[in-house]
Structures are given as C-alpha cells and as structure tokens.
Amino acid sequence: MILQGTGILTSFIHIISESLLAPVVIILVIFLVYAILSLGGFLNEWFTKKPLKSDALESLLQDVSKSTNPDELKEVIDSSALYKEQKDVLVKITNNYNLGPDARKAFASKLIEEEESNLLKLTSKTDILVRLGPIFGLLGTLIPLGPGLSALGTGDITTLAQSLTIAFDTTVTGLTIGAIGYVISKYRKQWYESDLTTTETVAEAILEKLNGF
C-alpha cells in the first residue's frame, strides 16, 4: 500500500517535472533577449559615458564657492559636465535656498536617496539575470535527463540524443545569461557609485554656500 502511494506521488512529480520544461525554455528565451538588449544599452553607455574627472570636479567646486547668489549657482550647475540626473538633483537643492539649513540638508539627502534608488533599480534587473539565468539553465538541464535516461534503458538512442541536446543547450544559455548580467551589473554599480559620490560632494558644497547667503 505504501509502495503504491509512493509510486503515485513519484508519477505525479514526474508529470510536473516534464510539464515544466516548456515554461523553463520560454523563460530562458525571454531572459536571453533581455540580456542581449541590456548588453546593447550597456555598450552604448560604455562608449558615451564620460564621468567627471577629479580636476573637473575641483574646478566645479571652486565655481560653486565663488557664486554670489542662487541664480549664479544654477548657472554653474547647468554649464557643468555633470549628467542630467545629477544636475536635476542639484538644481532642486538650489531652488529651495529659502528653507532652513536643517530642512535643506534633509531635503538634499532625500533627493540623493531617491536617485540612488533609481540607479539600484537599473542594476537590480541584471542582478536577477545573474541569479535566475543559471538556475533556469540548470532546470533545463535536469528536466530532460529523466526521459533521456528512460530512453537509454529501452535502447531509444534518438530520444536520448534529443534530451541531451536540450540539456546542453539550456545549460549554455543559462550560463551565458548569467555572465552577461554579471558583467553589466559589476560595471554599472561602479559607475553609479562614482556618480553618487560626485553628486553628494557637489551637494555638500552647494549646501555650505547656501548657508552663507
């Protein structure tokens, strides 16, 4: 009786396992397409991204310190080599020059936190590829091995070959997805961390200057 119940359960699990192959393959294809599109965006960012060098940052901080009013501060920010997102944050801080020092500092911290959250959302998508790509690749490897081994027992070499082909293809696809996601996430996190540090540095200089107006 126990063996019969176990047999029913294992048969049920076997059916579920085989039924998962199609969804796993579909998800791998979706991940692969997204990874390729992300790679294209990453390469474009790689060739067009021009982070602010230390000399340029020093010059910007000097220009901020020489500003005599909020309007002049905004002109300095707008004419700088900062990215649009960085300029937007710094201009918002400058526009609220009428706030008290504590409120202005809290508002600046909130703006920078929001910008950091936006950047993390971009890297979190490729982080998903790093984690789930190899996992689904492994699922795509293991699922067809069951029917393949069964076919080997009956001498059906054709079915075994097809199962092994699917297994190897999904493994390679999953690892490729994970590798692409890892490279993109690694470099983008470095870039965005540097950008946030620059934004925070300029924001501090602006806050100090606004306190003196």
mmCIF file of C-alpha atoms in Angstrom, residues 39-199:
data_model
loop_
_atom_site.group_PDB
_atom_site.id
_atom_site.type_symbol
_atom_site.label_atom_id
_atom_site.label_comp_id
_atom_site.label_asym_id
_atom_site.label_seq_id
_atom_site.Cartn_x
_atom_site.Cartn_y
_atom_site.Cartn_z
ATOM 1 C CA LEU A 39 24.153 44.381 -23.337
ATOM 2 C CA GLY A 40 23.428 46.762 -26.204
ATOM 3 C CA GLY A 41 22.429 49.514 -23.767
ATOM 4 C CA PHE A 42 25.490 48.780 -21.648
ATOM 5 C CA LEU A 43 27.867 49.050 -24.609
ATOM 6 C CA ASN A 44 26.258 52.323 -25.639
ATOM 7 C CA GLU A 45 26.699 53.607 -22.090
ATOM 8 C CA TRP A 46 30.283 52.347 -22.069
ATOM 9 C CA PHE A 47 31.250 54.396 -25.159
ATOM 10 C CA THR A 48 29.220 57.523 -24.344
ATOM 11 C CA LYS A 49 29.606 57.774 -20.577
ATOM 12 C CA LYS A 50 32.058 60.480 -19.545
ATOM 13 C CA PRO A 51 32.330 60.635 -15.732
ATOM 14 C CA LEU A 52 33.564 63.836 -14.137
ATOM 15 C CA LYS A 53 37.300 63.681 -13.549
ATOM 16 C CA SER A 54 38.857 64.885 -10.303
ATOM 17 C CA ASP A 55 40.261 68.015 -11.966
ATOM 18 C CA ALA A 56 36.875 68.924 -13.414
ATOM 19 C CA LEU A 57 35.222 68.253 -10.055
ATOM 20 C CA GLU A 58 37.736 70.509 -8.321
ATOM 21 C CA SER A 59 37.038 73.261 -10.849
ATOM 22 C CA LEU A 60 33.281 72.852 -10.346
ATOM 23 C CA LEU A 61 33.616 73.096 -6.577
ATOM 24 C CA GLN A 62 35.677 76.260 -6.965
ATOM 25 C CA ASP A 63 32.994 77.766 -9.225
ATOM 26 C CA VAL A 64 30.345 76.874 -6.647
ATOM 27 C CA SER A 65 32.341 78.556 -3.881
ATOM 28 C CA LYS A 66 32.694 81.727 -5.990
ATOM 29 C CA SER A 67 28.965 82.019 -6.694
ATOM 30 C CA THR A 68 27.303 85.037 -5.115
ATOM 31 C CA ASN A 69 23.617 84.066 -5.356
ATOM 32 C CA PRO A 70 21.369 81.039 -6.068
ATOM 33 C CA ASP A 71 20.814 82.030 -9.696
ATOM 34 C CA GLU A 72 24.554 82.062 -10.318
ATOM 35 C CA LEU A 73 24.789 78.672 -8.599
ATOM 36 C CA LYS A 74 22.225 77.234 -11.005
ATOM 37 C CA GLU A 75 24.151 78.616 -13.958
ATOM 38 C CA VAL A 76 27.300 76.918 -12.688
ATOM 39 C CA ILE A 77 25.450 73.616 -12.335
ATOM 40 C CA ASP A 78 23.793 73.854 -15.756
ATOM 41 C CA SER A 79 27.082 74.646 -17.503
ATOM 42 C CA SER A 80 28.964 71.807 -15.798
ATOM 43 C CA ALA A 81 29.796 68.409 -17.322
ATOM 44 C CA LEU A 82 27.531 66.585 -14.882
ATOM 45 C CA TYR A 83 24.835 64.232 -16.153
ATOM 46 C CA LYS A 84 21.265 65.458 -16.473
ATOM 47 C CA GLU A 85 20.103 63.414 -13.484
ATOM 48 C CA GLN A 86 22.840 64.901 -11.313
ATOM 49 C CA LYS A 87 22.015 68.432 -12.457
ATOM 50 C CA ASP A 88 18.319 67.910 -11.695
ATOM 51 C CA VAL A 89 19.102 66.918 -8.099
ATOM 52 C CA LEU A 90 21.494 69.817 -7.535
ATOM 53 C CA VAL A 91 19.192 72.400 -9.127
ATOM 54 C CA LYS A 92 16.303 71.257 -6.897
ATOM 55 C CA ILE A 93 18.529 71.740 -3.863
ATOM 56 C CA THR A 94 19.490 75.220 -5.050
ATOM 57 C CA ASN A 95 15.877 76.182 -5.798
ATOM 58 C CA ASN A 96 14.998 75.553 -2.151
ATOM 59 C CA TYR A 97 17.535 78.033 -0.826
ATOM 60 C CA ASN A 98 14.780 79.680 1.261
ATOM 61 C CA LEU A 99 14.500 76.617 3.536
ATOM 62 C CA GLY A 100 16.296 76.461 6.849
ATOM 63 C CA PRO A 101 19.715 74.761 6.958
ATOM 64 C CA ASP A 102 18.431 71.576 8.591
ATOM 65 C CA ALA A 103 15.405 71.273 6.331
ATOM 66 C CA ARG A 104 17.540 71.971 3.263
ATOM 67 C CA LYS A 105 20.050 69.300 4.265
ATOM 68 C CA ALA A 106 17.262 66.767 4.903
ATOM 69 C CA PHE A 107 15.705 67.583 1.529
ATOM 70 C CA ALA A 108 19.059 67.134 -0.203
ATOM 71 C CA SER A 109 19.551 63.755 1.491
ATOM 72 C CA LYS A 110 16.088 62.681 0.340
ATOM 73 C CA LEU A 111 16.798 63.660 -3.262
ATOM 74 C CA ILE A 112 20.100 61.773 -3.287
ATOM 75 C CA GLU A 113 18.437 58.702 -1.739
ATOM 76 C CA GLU A 114 15.797 58.748 -4.475
ATOM 77 C CA GLU A 115 18.483 58.989 -7.144
ATOM 78 C CA GLU A 116 20.343 56.097 -5.532
ATOM 79 C CA SER A 117 17.119 54.065 -5.507
ATOM 80 C CA ASN A 118 16.582 54.761 -9.205
ATOM 81 C CA LEU A 119 20.105 53.601 -10.025
ATOM 82 C CA LEU A 120 19.677 50.454 -7.913
ATOM 83 C CA LYS A 121 16.534 49.584 -9.870
ATOM 84 C CA LEU A 122 18.590 49.583 -13.063
ATOM 85 C CA THR A 123 21.202 47.204 -11.667
ATOM 86 C CA SER A 124 18.642 45.005 -9.885
ATOM 87 C CA LYS A 125 17.234 43.891 -13.239
ATOM 88 C CA THR A 126 20.563 42.497 -14.387
ATOM 89 C CA ASP A 127 21.155 41.102 -10.882
ATOM 90 C CA ILE A 128 18.069 38.974 -11.494
ATOM 91 C CA LEU A 129 19.697 37.613 -14.632
ATOM 92 C CA VAL A 130 22.820 36.726 -12.649
ATOM 93 C CA ARG A 131 20.826 34.686 -10.135
ATOM 94 C CA LEU A 132 17.983 33.212 -12.169
ATOM 95 C CA GLY A 133 19.731 32.636 -15.511
ATOM 96 C CA PRO A 134 21.934 29.741 -14.298
ATOM 97 C CA ILE A 135 19.086 28.381 -12.139
ATOM 98 C CA PHE A 136 16.719 28.051 -15.085
ATOM 99 C CA GLY A 137 19.609 26.740 -17.162
ATOM 100 C CA LEU A 138 20.110 24.002 -14.569
ATOM 101 C CA LEU A 139 16.392 23.213 -14.567
ATOM 102 C CA GLY A 140 16.503 22.950 -18.341
ATOM 103 C CA THR A 141 19.415 20.554 -17.945
ATOM 104 C CA LEU A 142 17.902 18.239 -15.364
ATOM 105 C CA ILE A 143 14.307 18.017 -16.609
ATOM 106 C CA PRO A 144 15.050 16.306 -19.969
ATOM 107 C CA LEU A 145 17.563 13.923 -18.394
ATOM 108 C CA GLY A 146 14.750 11.853 -16.870
ATOM 109 C CA PRO A 147 13.144 10.926 -20.206
ATOM 110 C CA GLY A 148 16.634 10.624 -21.687
ATOM 111 C CA LEU A 149 17.703 8.023 -19.131
ATOM 112 C CA SER A 150 14.433 6.169 -19.577
ATOM 113 C CA ALA A 151 15.027 6.100 -23.324
ATOM 114 C CA LEU A 152 18.541 4.778 -22.718
ATOM 115 C CA GLY A 153 17.067 1.893 -20.775
ATOM 116 C CA THR A 154 14.893 0.928 -23.732
ATOM 117 C CA GLY A 155 17.637 1.469 -26.301
ATOM 118 C CA ASP A 156 15.980 4.581 -27.817
ATOM 119 C CA ILE A 157 19.141 6.468 -28.766
ATOM 120 C CA THR A 158 17.254 9.134 -30.739
ATOM 121 C CA THR A 159 15.229 10.275 -27.727
ATOM 122 C CA LEU A 160 18.359 10.195 -25.567
ATOM 123 C CA ALA A 161 20.234 12.369 -28.058
ATOM 124 C CA GLN A 162 17.375 14.884 -28.195
ATOM 125 C CA SER A 163 17.212 15.055 -24.396
ATOM 126 C CA LEU A 164 20.956 15.588 -24.082
ATOM 127 C CA THR A 165 20.860 18.288 -26.752
ATOM 128 C CA ILE A 166 18.168 20.187 -24.845
ATOM 129 C CA ALA A 167 20.119 19.732 -21.615
ATOM 130 C CA PHE A 168 23.360 21.125 -23.025
ATOM 131 C CA ASP A 169 21.624 23.971 -24.881
ATOM 132 C CA THR A 170 19.777 25.180 -21.783
ATOM 133 C CA THR A 171 22.939 24.946 -19.694
ATOM 134 C CA VAL A 172 24.910 27.086 -22.122
ATOM 135 C CA THR A 173 22.053 29.579 -22.437
ATOM 136 C CA GLY A 174 21.619 29.906 -18.684
ATOM 137 C CA LEU A 175 25.337 30.436 -18.077
ATOM 138 C CA THR A 176 25.527 32.968 -20.919
ATOM 139 C CA ILE A 177 22.635 34.931 -19.424
ATOM 140 C CA GLY A 178 24.283 34.900 -16.008
ATOM 141 C CA ALA A 179 27.646 36.001 -17.417
ATOM 142 C CA ILE A 180 26.140 38.912 -19.349
ATOM 143 C CA GLY A 181 24.148 40.034 -16.318
ATOM 144 C CA TYR A 182 27.200 39.829 -14.066
ATOM 145 C CA VAL A 183 29.387 41.977 -16.321
ATOM 146 C CA ILE A 184 26.680 44.614 -16.757
ATOM 147 C CA SER A 185 25.856 44.783 -13.042
ATOM 148 C CA LYS A 186 29.506 44.895 -11.981
ATOM 149 C CA TYR A 187 30.486 47.866 -14.145
ATOM 150 C CA ARG A 188 27.230 49.776 -13.718
ATOM 151 C CA LYS A 189 27.468 49.563 -9.935
ATOM 152 C CA GLN A 190 30.985 51.011 -10.129
ATOM 153 C CA TRP A 191 29.835 53.822 -12.417
ATOM 154 C CA TYR A 192 26.747 54.689 -10.413
ATOM 155 C CA GLU A 193 28.600 54.622 -7.095
ATOM 156 C CA SER A 194 31.117 57.086 -8.503
ATOM 157 C CA ASP A 195 28.310 59.290 -9.857
ATOM 158 C CA LEU A 196 26.537 59.323 -6.480
ATOM 159 C CA THR A 197 29.763 60.243 -4.700
ATOM 160 C CA THR A 198 30.227 63.160 -7.096
ATOM 161 C CA THR A 199 26.629 64.298 -6.595
#
